[in-house]
Structures are given as C-alpha cells and as structure tokens.
Coordinates of C-alpha atoms and ligand atoms in Angstrom, one line a residue:
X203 CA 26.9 26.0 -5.3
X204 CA 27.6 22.4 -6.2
X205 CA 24.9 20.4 -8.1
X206 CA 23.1 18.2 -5.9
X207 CA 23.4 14.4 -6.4
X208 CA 20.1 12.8 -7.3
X209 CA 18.7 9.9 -5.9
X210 CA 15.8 7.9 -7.5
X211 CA 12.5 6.6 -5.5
X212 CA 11.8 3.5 -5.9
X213 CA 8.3 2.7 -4.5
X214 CA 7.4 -1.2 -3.8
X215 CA 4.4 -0.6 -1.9
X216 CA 2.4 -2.3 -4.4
X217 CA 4.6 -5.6 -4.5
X218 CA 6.9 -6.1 -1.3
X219 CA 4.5 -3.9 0.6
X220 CA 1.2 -5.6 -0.4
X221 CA 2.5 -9.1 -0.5
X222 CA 2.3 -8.7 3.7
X223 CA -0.5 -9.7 5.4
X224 CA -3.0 -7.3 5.5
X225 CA -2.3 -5.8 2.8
X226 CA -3.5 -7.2 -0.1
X227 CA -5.4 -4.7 -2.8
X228 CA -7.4 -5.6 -5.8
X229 CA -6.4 -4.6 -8.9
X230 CA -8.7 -0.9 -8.8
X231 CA -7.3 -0.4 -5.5
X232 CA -3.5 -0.6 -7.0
X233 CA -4.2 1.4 -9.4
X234 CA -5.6 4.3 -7.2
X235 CA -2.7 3.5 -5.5
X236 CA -0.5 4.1 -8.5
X237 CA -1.9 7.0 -9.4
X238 CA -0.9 8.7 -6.0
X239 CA 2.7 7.7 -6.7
X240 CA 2.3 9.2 -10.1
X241 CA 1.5 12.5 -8.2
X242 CA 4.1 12.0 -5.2
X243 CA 7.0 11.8 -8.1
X244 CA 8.4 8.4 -7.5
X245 CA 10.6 7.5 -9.9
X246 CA 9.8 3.8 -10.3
X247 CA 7.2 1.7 -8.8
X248 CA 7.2 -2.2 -8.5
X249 CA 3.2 -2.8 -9.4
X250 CA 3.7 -6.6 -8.4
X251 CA 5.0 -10.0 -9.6
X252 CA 3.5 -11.1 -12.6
X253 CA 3.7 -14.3 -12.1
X254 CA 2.6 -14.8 -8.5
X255 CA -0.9 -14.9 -9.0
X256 CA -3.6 -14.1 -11.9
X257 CA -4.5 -10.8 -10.3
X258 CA -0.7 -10.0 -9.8
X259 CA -0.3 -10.3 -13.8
X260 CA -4.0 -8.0 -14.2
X261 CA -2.3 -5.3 -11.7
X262 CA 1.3 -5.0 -13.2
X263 CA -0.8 -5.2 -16.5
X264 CA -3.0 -2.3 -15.9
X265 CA -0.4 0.1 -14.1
X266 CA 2.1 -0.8 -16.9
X267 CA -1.1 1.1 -19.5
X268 CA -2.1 3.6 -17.5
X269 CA 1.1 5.1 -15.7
X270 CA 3.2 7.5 -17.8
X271 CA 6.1 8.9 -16.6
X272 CA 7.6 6.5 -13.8
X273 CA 9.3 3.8 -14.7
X274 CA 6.8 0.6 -14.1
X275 CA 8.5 -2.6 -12.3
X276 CA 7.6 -6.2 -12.2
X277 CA 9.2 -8.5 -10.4
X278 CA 10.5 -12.4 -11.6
X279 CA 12.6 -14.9 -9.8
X280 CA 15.5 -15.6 -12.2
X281 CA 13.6 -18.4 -14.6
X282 CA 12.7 -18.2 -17.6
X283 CA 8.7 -18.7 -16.8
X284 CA 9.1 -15.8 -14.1
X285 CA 10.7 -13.2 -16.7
X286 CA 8.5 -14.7 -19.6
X287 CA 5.5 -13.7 -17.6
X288 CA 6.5 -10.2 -16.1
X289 CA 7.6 -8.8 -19.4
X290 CA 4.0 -10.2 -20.8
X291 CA 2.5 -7.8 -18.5
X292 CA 5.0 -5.2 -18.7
X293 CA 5.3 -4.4 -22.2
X294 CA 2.6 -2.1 -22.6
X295 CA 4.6 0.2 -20.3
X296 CA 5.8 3.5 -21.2
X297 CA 9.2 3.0 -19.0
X298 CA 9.1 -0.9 -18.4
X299 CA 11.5 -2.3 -16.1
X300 CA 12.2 -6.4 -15.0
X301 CA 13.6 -6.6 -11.8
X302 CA 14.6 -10.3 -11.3
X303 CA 16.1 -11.4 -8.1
X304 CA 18.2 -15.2 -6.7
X305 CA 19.2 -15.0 -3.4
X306 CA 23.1 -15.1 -3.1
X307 CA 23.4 -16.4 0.7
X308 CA 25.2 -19.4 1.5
X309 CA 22.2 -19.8 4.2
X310 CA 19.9 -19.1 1.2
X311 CA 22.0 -21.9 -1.4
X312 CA 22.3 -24.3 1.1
X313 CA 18.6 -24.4 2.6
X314 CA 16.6 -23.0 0.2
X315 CA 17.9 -23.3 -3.2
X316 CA 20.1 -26.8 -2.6
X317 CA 22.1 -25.4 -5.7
X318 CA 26.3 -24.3 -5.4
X319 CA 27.6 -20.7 -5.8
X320 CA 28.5 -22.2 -10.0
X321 CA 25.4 -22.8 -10.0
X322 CA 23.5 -20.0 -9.0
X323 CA 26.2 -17.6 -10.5
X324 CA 24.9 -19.7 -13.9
X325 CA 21.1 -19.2 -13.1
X326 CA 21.9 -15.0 -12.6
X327 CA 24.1 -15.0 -16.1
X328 CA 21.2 -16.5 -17.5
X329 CA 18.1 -14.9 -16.2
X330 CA 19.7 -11.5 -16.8
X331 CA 20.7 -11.8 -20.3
X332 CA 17.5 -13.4 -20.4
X333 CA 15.9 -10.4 -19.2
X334 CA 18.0 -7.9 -21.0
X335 CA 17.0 -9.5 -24.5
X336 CA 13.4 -8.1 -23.7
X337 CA 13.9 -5.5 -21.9
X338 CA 16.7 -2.4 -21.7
X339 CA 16.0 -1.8 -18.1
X340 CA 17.0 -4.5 -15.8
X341 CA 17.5 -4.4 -12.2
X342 CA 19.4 -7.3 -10.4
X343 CA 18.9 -8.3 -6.7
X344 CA 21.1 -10.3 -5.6
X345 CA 18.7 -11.6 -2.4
X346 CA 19.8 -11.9 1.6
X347 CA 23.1 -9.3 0.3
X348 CA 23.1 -8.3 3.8
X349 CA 24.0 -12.1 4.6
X350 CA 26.0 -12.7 1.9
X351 CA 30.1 -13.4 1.6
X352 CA 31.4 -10.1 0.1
X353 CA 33.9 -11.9 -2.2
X354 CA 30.9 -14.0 -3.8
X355 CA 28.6 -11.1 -3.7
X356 CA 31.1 -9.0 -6.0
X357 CA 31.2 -12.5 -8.2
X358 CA 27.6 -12.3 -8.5
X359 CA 27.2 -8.6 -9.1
X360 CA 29.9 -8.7 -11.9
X361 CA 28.2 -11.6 -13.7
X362 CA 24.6 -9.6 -13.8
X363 CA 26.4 -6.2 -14.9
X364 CA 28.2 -8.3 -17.6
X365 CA 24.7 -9.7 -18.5
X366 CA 23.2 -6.5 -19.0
X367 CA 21.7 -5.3 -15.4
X368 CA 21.4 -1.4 -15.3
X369 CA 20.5 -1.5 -11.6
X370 CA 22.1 -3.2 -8.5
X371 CA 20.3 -3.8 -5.2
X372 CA 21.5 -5.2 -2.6
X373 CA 18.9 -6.3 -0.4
X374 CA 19.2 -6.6 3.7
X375 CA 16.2 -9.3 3.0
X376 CA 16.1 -10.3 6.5
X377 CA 16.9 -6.9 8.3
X378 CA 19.7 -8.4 9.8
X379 CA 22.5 -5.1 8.9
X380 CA 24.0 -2.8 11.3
X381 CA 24.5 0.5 9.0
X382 CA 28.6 0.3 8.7
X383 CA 28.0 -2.7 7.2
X384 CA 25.8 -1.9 5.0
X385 CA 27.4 1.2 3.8
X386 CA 30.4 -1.0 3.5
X387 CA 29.3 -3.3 1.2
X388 CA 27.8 -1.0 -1.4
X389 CA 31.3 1.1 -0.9
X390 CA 33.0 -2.3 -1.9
X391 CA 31.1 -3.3 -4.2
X392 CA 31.3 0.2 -6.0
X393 CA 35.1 -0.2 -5.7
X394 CA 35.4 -4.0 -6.5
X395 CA 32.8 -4.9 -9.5
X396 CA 34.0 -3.9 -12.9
X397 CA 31.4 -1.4 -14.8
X398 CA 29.8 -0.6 -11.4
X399 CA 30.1 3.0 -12.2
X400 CA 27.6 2.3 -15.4
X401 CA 24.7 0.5 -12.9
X402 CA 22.2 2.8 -10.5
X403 CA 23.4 1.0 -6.7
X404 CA 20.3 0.3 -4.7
X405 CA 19.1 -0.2 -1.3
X406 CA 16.0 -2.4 -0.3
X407 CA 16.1 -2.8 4.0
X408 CA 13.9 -4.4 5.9
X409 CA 12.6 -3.2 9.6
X410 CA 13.2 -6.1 11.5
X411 CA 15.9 -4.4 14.0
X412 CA 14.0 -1.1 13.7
X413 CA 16.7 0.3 11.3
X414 CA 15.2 0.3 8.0
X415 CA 15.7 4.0 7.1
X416 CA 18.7 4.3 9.2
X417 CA 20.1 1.8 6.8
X418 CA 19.4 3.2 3.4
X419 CA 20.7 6.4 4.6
X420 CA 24.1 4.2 5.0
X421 CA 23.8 2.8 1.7
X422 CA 23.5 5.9 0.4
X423 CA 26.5 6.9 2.2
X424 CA 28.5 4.1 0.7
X425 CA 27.5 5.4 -2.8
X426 CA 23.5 4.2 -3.9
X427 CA 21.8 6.1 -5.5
X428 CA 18.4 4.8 -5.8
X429 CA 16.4 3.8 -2.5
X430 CA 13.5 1.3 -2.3
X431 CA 10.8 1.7 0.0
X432 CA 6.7 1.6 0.5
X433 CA 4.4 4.1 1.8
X434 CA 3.9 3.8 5.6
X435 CA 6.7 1.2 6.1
X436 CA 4.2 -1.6 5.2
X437 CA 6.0 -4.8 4.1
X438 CA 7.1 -8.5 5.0
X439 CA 7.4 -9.2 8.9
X440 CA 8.3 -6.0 10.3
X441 CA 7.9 -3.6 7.0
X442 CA 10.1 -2.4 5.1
X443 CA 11.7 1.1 4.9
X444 CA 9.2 4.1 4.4
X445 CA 9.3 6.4 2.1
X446 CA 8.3 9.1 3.9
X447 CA 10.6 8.9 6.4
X448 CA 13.9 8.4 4.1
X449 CA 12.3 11.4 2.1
X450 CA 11.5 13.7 4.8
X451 CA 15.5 12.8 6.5
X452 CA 16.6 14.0 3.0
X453 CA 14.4 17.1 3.0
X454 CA 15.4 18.3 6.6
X455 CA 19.2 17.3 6.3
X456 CA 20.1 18.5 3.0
X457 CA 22.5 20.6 4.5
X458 CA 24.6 16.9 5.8
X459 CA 23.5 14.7 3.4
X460 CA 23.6 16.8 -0.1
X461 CA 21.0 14.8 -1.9
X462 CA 17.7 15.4 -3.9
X463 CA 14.7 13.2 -4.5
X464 CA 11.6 14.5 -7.0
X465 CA 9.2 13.8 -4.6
X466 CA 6.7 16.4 -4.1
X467 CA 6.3 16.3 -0.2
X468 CA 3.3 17.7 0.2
X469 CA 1.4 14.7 -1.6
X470 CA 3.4 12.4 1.3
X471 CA 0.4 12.7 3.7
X472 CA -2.7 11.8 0.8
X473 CA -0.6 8.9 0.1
X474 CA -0.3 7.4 3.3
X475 CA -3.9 8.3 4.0
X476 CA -5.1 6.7 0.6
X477 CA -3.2 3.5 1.6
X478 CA -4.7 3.2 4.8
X479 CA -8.2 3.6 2.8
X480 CA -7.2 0.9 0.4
X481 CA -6.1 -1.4 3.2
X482 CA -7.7 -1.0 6.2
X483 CA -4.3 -0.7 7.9
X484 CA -3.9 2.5 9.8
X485 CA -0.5 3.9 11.2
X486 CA 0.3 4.1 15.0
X487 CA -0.3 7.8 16.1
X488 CA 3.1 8.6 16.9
X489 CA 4.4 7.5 13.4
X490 CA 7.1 9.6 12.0
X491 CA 5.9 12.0 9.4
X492 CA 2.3 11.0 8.7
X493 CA 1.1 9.3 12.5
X494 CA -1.8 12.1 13.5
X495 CA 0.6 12.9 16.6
X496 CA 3.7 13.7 14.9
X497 CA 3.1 17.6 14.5
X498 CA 0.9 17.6 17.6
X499 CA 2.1 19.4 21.0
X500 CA 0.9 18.2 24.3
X501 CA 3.3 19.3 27.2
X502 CA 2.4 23.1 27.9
X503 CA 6.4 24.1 27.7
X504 CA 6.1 22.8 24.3
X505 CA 2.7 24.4 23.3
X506 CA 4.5 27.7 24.7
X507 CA 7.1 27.6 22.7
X508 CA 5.2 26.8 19.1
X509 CA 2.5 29.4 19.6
X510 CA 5.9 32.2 20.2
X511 CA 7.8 30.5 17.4
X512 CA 7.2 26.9 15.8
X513 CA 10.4 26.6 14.9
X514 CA 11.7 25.9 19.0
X515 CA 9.7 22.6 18.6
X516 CA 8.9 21.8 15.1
X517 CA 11.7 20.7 12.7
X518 CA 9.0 20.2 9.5
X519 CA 5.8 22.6 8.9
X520 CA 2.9 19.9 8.6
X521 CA 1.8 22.0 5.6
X522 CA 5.0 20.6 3.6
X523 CA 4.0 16.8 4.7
X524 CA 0.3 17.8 3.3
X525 CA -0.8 17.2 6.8
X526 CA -4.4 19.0 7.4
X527 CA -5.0 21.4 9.7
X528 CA -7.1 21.2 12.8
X529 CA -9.2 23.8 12.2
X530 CA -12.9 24.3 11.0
X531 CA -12.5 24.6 7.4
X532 CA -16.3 24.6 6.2
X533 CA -19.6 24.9 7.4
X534 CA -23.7 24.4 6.2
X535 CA -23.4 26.9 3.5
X536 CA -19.9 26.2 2.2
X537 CA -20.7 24.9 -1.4
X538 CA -19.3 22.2 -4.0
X539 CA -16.5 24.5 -5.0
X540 CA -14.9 25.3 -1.5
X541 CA -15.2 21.1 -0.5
X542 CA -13.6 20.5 -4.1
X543 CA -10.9 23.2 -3.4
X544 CA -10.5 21.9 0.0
X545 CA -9.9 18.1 -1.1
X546 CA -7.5 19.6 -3.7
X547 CA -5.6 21.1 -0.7
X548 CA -5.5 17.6 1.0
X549 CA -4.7 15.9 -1.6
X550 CA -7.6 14.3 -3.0
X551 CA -7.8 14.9 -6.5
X552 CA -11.9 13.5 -7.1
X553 CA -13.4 13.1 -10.5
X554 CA -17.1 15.1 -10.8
X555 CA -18.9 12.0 -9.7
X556 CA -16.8 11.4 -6.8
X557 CA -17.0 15.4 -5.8
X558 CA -21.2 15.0 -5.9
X559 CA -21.2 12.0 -3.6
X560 CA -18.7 13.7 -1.4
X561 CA -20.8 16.4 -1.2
X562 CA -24.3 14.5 -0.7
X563 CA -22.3 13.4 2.4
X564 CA -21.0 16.6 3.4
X565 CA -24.5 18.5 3.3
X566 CA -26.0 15.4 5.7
X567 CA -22.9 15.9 8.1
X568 CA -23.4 19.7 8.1
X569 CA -26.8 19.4 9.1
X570 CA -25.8 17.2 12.1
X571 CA -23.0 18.9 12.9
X572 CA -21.9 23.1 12.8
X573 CA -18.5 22.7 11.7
X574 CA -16.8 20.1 9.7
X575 CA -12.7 19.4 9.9
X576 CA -10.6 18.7 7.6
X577 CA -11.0 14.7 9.6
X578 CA -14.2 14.4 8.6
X579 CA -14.0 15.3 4.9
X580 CA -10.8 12.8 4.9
X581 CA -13.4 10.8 6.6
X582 CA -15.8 10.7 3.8
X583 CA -13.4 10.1 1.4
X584 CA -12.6 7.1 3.1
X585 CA -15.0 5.6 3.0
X586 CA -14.9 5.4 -0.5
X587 CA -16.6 6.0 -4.0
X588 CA -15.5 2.8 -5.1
X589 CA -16.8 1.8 -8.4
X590 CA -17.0 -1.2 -7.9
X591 CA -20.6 -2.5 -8.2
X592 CA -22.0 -2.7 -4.3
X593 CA -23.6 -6.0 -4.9
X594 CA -25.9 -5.8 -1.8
X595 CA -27.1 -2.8 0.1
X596 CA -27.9 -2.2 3.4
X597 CA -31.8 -0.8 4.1
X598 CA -32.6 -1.4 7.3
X599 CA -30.5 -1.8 10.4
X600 CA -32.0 -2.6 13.8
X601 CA -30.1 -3.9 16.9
X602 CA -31.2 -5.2 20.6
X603 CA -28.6 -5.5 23.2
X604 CA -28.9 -6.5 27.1
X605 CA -26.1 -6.2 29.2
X606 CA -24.8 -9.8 30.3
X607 CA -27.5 -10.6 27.7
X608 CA -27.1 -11.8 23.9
X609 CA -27.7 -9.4 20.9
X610 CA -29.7 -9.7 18.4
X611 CA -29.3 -7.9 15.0
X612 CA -31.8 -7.9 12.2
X613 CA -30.7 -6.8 8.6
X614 CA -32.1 -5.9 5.1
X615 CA -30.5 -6.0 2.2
X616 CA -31.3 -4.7 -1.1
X617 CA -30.2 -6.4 -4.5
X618 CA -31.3 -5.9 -7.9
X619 CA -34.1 -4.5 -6.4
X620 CA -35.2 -7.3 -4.5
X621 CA -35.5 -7.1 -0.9
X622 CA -34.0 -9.8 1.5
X623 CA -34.0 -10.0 5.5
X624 CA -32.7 -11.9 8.6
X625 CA -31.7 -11.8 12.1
X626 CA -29.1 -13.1 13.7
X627 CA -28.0 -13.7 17.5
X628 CA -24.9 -13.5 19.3
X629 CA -22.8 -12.8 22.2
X630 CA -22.2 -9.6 20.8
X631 CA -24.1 -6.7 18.8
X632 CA -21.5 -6.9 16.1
X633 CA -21.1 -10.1 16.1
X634 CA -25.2 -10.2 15.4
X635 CA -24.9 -8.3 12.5
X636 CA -22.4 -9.7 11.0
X637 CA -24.1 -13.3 11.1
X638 CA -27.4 -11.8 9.8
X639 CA -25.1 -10.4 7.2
X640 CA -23.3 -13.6 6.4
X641 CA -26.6 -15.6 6.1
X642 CA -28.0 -13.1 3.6
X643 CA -24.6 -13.2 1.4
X644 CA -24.4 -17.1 1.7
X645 CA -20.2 -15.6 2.0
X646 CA -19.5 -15.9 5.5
X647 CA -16.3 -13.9 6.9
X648 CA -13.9 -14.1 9.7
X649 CA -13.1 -10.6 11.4
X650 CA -9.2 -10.1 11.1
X651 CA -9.0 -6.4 12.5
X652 CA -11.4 -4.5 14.0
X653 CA -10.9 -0.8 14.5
X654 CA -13.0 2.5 15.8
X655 CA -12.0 5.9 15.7
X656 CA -13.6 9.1 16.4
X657 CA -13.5 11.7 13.7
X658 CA -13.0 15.3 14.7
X659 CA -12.8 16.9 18.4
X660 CA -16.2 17.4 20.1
X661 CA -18.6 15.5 21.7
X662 CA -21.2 15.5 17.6
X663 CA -18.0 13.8 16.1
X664 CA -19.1 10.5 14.1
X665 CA -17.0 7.2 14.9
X666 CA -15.5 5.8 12.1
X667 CA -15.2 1.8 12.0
X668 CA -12.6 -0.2 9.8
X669 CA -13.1 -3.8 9.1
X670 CA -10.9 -6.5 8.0
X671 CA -12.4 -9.5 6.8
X672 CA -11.7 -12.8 5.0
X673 CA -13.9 -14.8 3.2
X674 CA -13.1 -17.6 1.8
X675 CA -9.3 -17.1 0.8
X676 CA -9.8 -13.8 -0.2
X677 CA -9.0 -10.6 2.7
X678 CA -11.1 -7.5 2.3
X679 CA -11.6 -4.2 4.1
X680 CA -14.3 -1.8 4.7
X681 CA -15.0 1.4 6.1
X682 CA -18.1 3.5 7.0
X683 CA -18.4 6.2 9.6
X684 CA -21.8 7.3 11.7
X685 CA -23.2 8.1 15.3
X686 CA -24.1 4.5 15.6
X687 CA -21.3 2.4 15.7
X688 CA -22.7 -1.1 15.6
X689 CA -24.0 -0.1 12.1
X690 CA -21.2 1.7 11.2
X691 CA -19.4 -1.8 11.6
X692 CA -22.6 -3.5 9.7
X693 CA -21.9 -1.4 6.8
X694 CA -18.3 -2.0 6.6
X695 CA -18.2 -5.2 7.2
X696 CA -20.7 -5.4 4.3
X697 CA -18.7 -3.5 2.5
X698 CA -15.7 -6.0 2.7
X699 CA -18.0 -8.8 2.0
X700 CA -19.7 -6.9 -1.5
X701 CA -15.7 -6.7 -2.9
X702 CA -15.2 -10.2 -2.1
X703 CA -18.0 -10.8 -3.8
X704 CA -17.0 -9.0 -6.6
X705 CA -13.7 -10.4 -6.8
X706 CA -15.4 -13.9 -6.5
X707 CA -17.0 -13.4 -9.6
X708 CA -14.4 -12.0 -11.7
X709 CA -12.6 -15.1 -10.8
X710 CA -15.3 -16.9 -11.5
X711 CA -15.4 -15.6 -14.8
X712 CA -12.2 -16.1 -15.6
X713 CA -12.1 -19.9 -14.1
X714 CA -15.0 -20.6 -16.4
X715 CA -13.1 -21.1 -19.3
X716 CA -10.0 -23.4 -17.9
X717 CA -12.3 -25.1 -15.1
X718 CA -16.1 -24.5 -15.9
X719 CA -17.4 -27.6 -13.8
X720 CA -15.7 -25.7 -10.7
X721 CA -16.1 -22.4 -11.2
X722 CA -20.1 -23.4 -11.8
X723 CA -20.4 -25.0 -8.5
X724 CA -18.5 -21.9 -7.1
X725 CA -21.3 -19.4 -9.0
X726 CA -24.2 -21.4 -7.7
X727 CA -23.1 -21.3 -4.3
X728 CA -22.5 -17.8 -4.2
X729 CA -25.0 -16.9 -7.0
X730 CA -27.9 -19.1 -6.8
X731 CA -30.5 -16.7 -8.9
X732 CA -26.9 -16.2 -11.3
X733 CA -25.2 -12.8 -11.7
Ligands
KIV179 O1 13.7 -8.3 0.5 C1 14.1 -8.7 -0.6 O2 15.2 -9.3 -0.7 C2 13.2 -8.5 -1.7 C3 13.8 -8.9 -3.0 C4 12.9 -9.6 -3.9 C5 14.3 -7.6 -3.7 O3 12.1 -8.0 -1.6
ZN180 ZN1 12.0 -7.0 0.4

C-alpha cells in the first residue's frame, strides 16, 4: 500500500483562538492548555503574539521553556519591533518558529495599510529576511489571501519564499471562500510560485459562512499540507476551523482523502473539556465531535439499531474521541487508585496533589450521592486545583429570597486568616451575592455569561454554575458545582474575582518599576492592608 501523505497540525488556540472575546487565559491557564496539545500530538502551536501585550510575551515565553517536541509559534506583524519581540520570547524554544503576517488585499492596502502593492511587497522582503536571520523556521501569511488578486498573491508568495519562508499560509481571514476557490488558489500557487515545492502550504479558514473545515479540506485538496485550527472552533467573530473536526473528517475518510495527522484522538475530548475549564466557554450540545449530544441516540428507531449494531448509526466509537461513558464508574468505596485510573482514562493526567483534592471531593460527593459518573468527576476537575493563590475564601454563605420580593445575600470571607463580612441587596439572589462579594473585594465585576448545568442523570445530581466576569479590564471565569445553586454561583463568581485579583497584582508588580506612582495608587485601592 502507498505511503500515506502527512499533514502537520497546527494548533492556534492559544493566539487566534484566545485573542476572541471570551476567551482570554492567563499565562497558567495557556500553559495547561499547552500541555494538552503536547499530549494530543499537534505539530505546532501558536502560544500568542509576543508583542501584543506584556502577558502575551510571559505566555509565548513560558510555553517556548516548557514545551518539547512541537514546534512553538509566535506571531509578529511584518516590522522589525514585532519580529524583534517574538523571537525575544521565542528563543528559549526547543523547535521555535516566527510566523509573521501583512495582509496582501487590495481592500486590506487601500483601507487599512494606505501603502501600494511595491510597497507592501518591500515590507514582506524585509520582514522575512528579517525573520529568517533569527530564526530557521519561518512561516509567511500573506493576510485576507482569500480576498486577494491571484497574480499579486503569487508576487507576494515568491518574494517571502526568496526571503527565506519555510511555510506558506494563505489565510481566508474574513471567511469569505467558497471551497473551489480555495482549493484553487493553493493549486496555483503550488503551480505558479518558484521553490513552492521546498515551503509546507498552509490553510488558516475562518467560520464566518459556516465552512471553516469544509474549506481546509479544499486546501488540502489543492496541495497543503499543514492545517491551522483551535480546539472547539473558538476564534475571531465566528471561530475558526476546529481541530477536531478536520481531524476526525481525516480519521473517518482516510479511505477518500489518503492523509495522516499524529494526533492521538482519544486526547480530542480532554482537550476540548480542559478549554472549556480554562475559559468558561462551553460548546453547544450538538457540536460535532465533542458536543455531549454527538454520540447520543434519542429516536427509538435509532436506539434500536445501536443496541443490535452501533455501527447502523454511529460512524465514530466515542471511546476513540475520549468521550466518557454514561455509566456508573465508581462508588463510596472506590479508592484513590480507581479515581486516579479513571481520570487517566478521561484524560486528566493530575499531579499527587491535584489527585488528593480530587479525591477529598469525591469521598464528599459519594456520601451524598450512590453512584458517581464519569460527569461528575469531569465535574470536579473543573472546577479546578488551580494554583494560583485563592486570595479570599468563602466561609459562610446565607441567602433570603421572597418571590416578587428583593434578596438579600450575606457573605464571609476569609483572608490571611482574618475574617470579613457583609450583606448585600438586590433584585435577585445572585445578584445579592455578588454585591456583598464585590464590597468585600473592593473589585467590583460585571457578569458577562452566566451558565448552569446539571451534572449527571438523576434527581441527587449537583448543578454546576460557570461565571464570566470582568473586573476592571481584565475577563475572568469561575466554576464551582453544588446542590445550592445560588452559592454555587457565589463561589464562582468569587473565584473569577480571586484570579483577577491575582493578575492585578502581578501587574502591579511589574508596573512598579516603570510607573510606581500608579501602580501604588492601583495597590492601595485594591490592597489597602498591602499584599
Ligand atoms: O486570519 C488571519 O488572517 C490570521 C493571520 C494572522 C494568520 O489569523
Ligand atoms: Zn485567523
């Protein structure tokens, strides 16, 4: 049999996925995040763009010294400052890679850049030979490629292969292609742009049309050979292509499409869970690959036919997706080493630590409940061991709620070991706690999502509550799961504010030095006994 052609996964979750709204991570998040990827087997992953903001540079920075094997990716706009500053936090990479990008569009020239086609085709010469000087892998995008005249396009992708670029993507930035298009132009620009047979081609689509992944299966079809993509489609606007379903379309259709990845499928369904933990942003049910309906059967023809033989009316096993069963997988006497096995089998890989929490957890939810699902120990792991320090704690919790009444909440915090209260009152019992919380932070928030789901089937499942918050500037989200939901959201939403918090005061820190006269009044507002 033939040798399969290979084509290499490139993973932007953690730059064109997490500059969306929503979906920002702090640096601890990106690198759990990174880790995942590591384990999935993408080939590359774009950790951020250096340059774009201080905790940008401390991500790209970090994944670039702790990620072996993948290639690590930071972006630049083609400047000098841009590639300066991504190869700064690049270097200490195993497998670095700058990835430097000028849009090529006449819309793009005229309206954005105010610069002619010499001129940009000057700016890409530069930037690339710039980039190739520090760096032996380069990747060129040339950006809105979807919009751009093919005859200039070719111009522009022969001047950055001349400079040195070892990759080629050609971006449908705005999501604008219909798929014999794109397949076209890679197949022309393979054909037409001397020394394209030494460069990697490379898809990046965008959802906007709802043809993200039926794109890059085109541009694989007109001869790339690398695809870019994020976990769970998250990205600008309406996402962009997701890796799980371009992998999965791969895995099923080998037999029509011929091609390979290195991802290790079963590690698809931990990643999209994980980045739903580290964002708050949860997938529609019925999402292709990882929604919780896609392997689920409701019409009784169907149910028929799966129980006989699944294969009438499933076309992937959830076990190869990593997708957790349904079924009671532990009990009251189960012990450390059957939760520990059973997170290994979901995915969850938890240091000894993180395996003792999860278990103080587990032992409290077996005593309310007889049998625990695979949902609720994905549960508990969601809501997180973080490690970052939990600068308040919640200690008492008490609620009073009238209907066509207001609430009143009253909340105690614990920090240091000293002992605050308040109450607050509102239209709402939520809304009650979350005031009470905000005057005992002195950081009040502004709910961006709100969302409750019920963990498990049966009547003793727990509700599990996911915040989205911003304070200040800064967007944080929490998580916490229990019988009571109005605390449930207390705690998360606490939980949102305590990494804001955090955050504040690492920037605070670092401010000091260039601005101490503001980052001081900052502290003292936020700190007033100091931190
Ligand atoms: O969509 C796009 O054009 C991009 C580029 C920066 C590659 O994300
Ligand atoms: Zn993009």
């Amino acid at each position: 049999m033939a040798a399969m052609d290979k084509v290499l996964v490139f993973d932007t979750t953690l730059r064109d996925g997490e500059q969306s709204p929503g979906c920002s991570m702090t640096t601890d998040e990106k690198l759990q995040m990174a880790r995942q990827l590591e384990r999935l087997g993408v080939d590359i992953m774009e950790a951020g763009f250096p340059i774009a903001s201080r905790g940008d540079f401390e991500a790209v920075t970090a994944v670039a010294a702790e990620i072996r094997g993948p290639v690590i990716a930071g972006l630049a706009r083609a400047n000098e400052a841009d590639i300066k500053r991504a190869w700064e936090a690049l270097k200490g990479a195993e497998r670095p890679r700058i990835h430097t990008f000028l849009a090529t569009s006449d819309i793009h020239l005229q309206y954005k850049l105010r610069k002619t086609r010499e001129e940009v085709l000057r700016m890409i010469r530069e930037a690339v030979g710039l980039a190739r000087s520090l760096c032996a892998d380069v990747e060129f995008s040339p950006e809105d490629a979807g919009r751009t005249d093919l005859n200039y396009l070719v111009e522009c992708c022969h001047v950055a292969v001349e400079a040195g670029a070892t990759t080629l993507n050609l971006p449908d930035t705005v999501g604008y292609c219909l798929e014999p298009e794109y397949e076209k132009m890679f197949a022309d620009v393979k054909a037409r742009v001397p020394g394209a047979e030494r460069v990697t081609l490379s898809t990046h689509t965008h959802d906007d049309l709802g043809l993200a992944v039926a794109n890059t299966l085109a541009g694989l079809r007109g001869g790339a050979r690398q695809v870019e993509c994020t976990i769970n489609g998250i990205g600008e606007r309406a996402g962009n292509a997701a890796l799980e379903e371009i992998i999965m379309a791969l895995h099923v259709r080998q037999d029509k499409l011929g091609l390979e990845t290195s991802i290790r499928t079963e590690e698809l369904f931990a990643a999209s869970q994980l980045l739903t933990r580290m964002t708050g942003v949860a997938v529609q049910r019925n999402k292709a690959i990882v929604g919780r309906n896609a392997f689920a059967h409701e019409a009784g023809i169907h149910q028929d036919g799966v129980l006989k033989n699944a294969i009438t009316y499933e076309i992937i096993s959830p076990k190869t997706v990593g997708m957790p069963s349904n079924e009671i997988v532990l009990g009251k006497h189960s012990g450390r080493h059957a939760l520990a096995k059973r997170y290994e089998d979901l995915g969850y890989h938890l240091s000894k630590p993180e395996i003792e929490r999860a278990y103080a957890r587990f032992t409290e939810l077996a005593d309310r409940k007889k049998s625990i699902y695979d949902e609720d120990l994905l549960a508990i792991v969601h809501e997180g061991f973080d490690d970052l320090p939990e600068t308040y704690n919640l200690t008492h919790f008490q609620n009073v709620t009238r209907s066509g009444g207001p609430s009143t909440a009253t909340v105690e915090l614990s920090r240091d070991g000293e002992v605050v209260r308040d109450s607050a009152t509102a239209d709402g019992p939520c809304d009650a706690a979350f005031r009470a919380i905000d005057r005992l932070t002195g950081l009040p928030g502004i709910i961006v999502d709100f969302a409750v789901h019920t963990v498990g089937p049966g009547t003793d499942g727990t509700a599990e509550v996911t915040i989205r918050a911003r304070f200040d500037r800064l967007e944080f989200s929490g998580k916490r799961t229990g019988h009571n939901i109005v605390e449930a959201a207390a705690r998360a939403y606490l939980q949102a504010a305590n990494k804001a918090l955090y955050e504040l005061r690492s920037s605070a820190r670092a401010e000091r030095s260039a601005d101490p006269v503001h980052a001081n009044e900052m502290v003292n507002r936020m700190f007033p006994g100091g931190y």
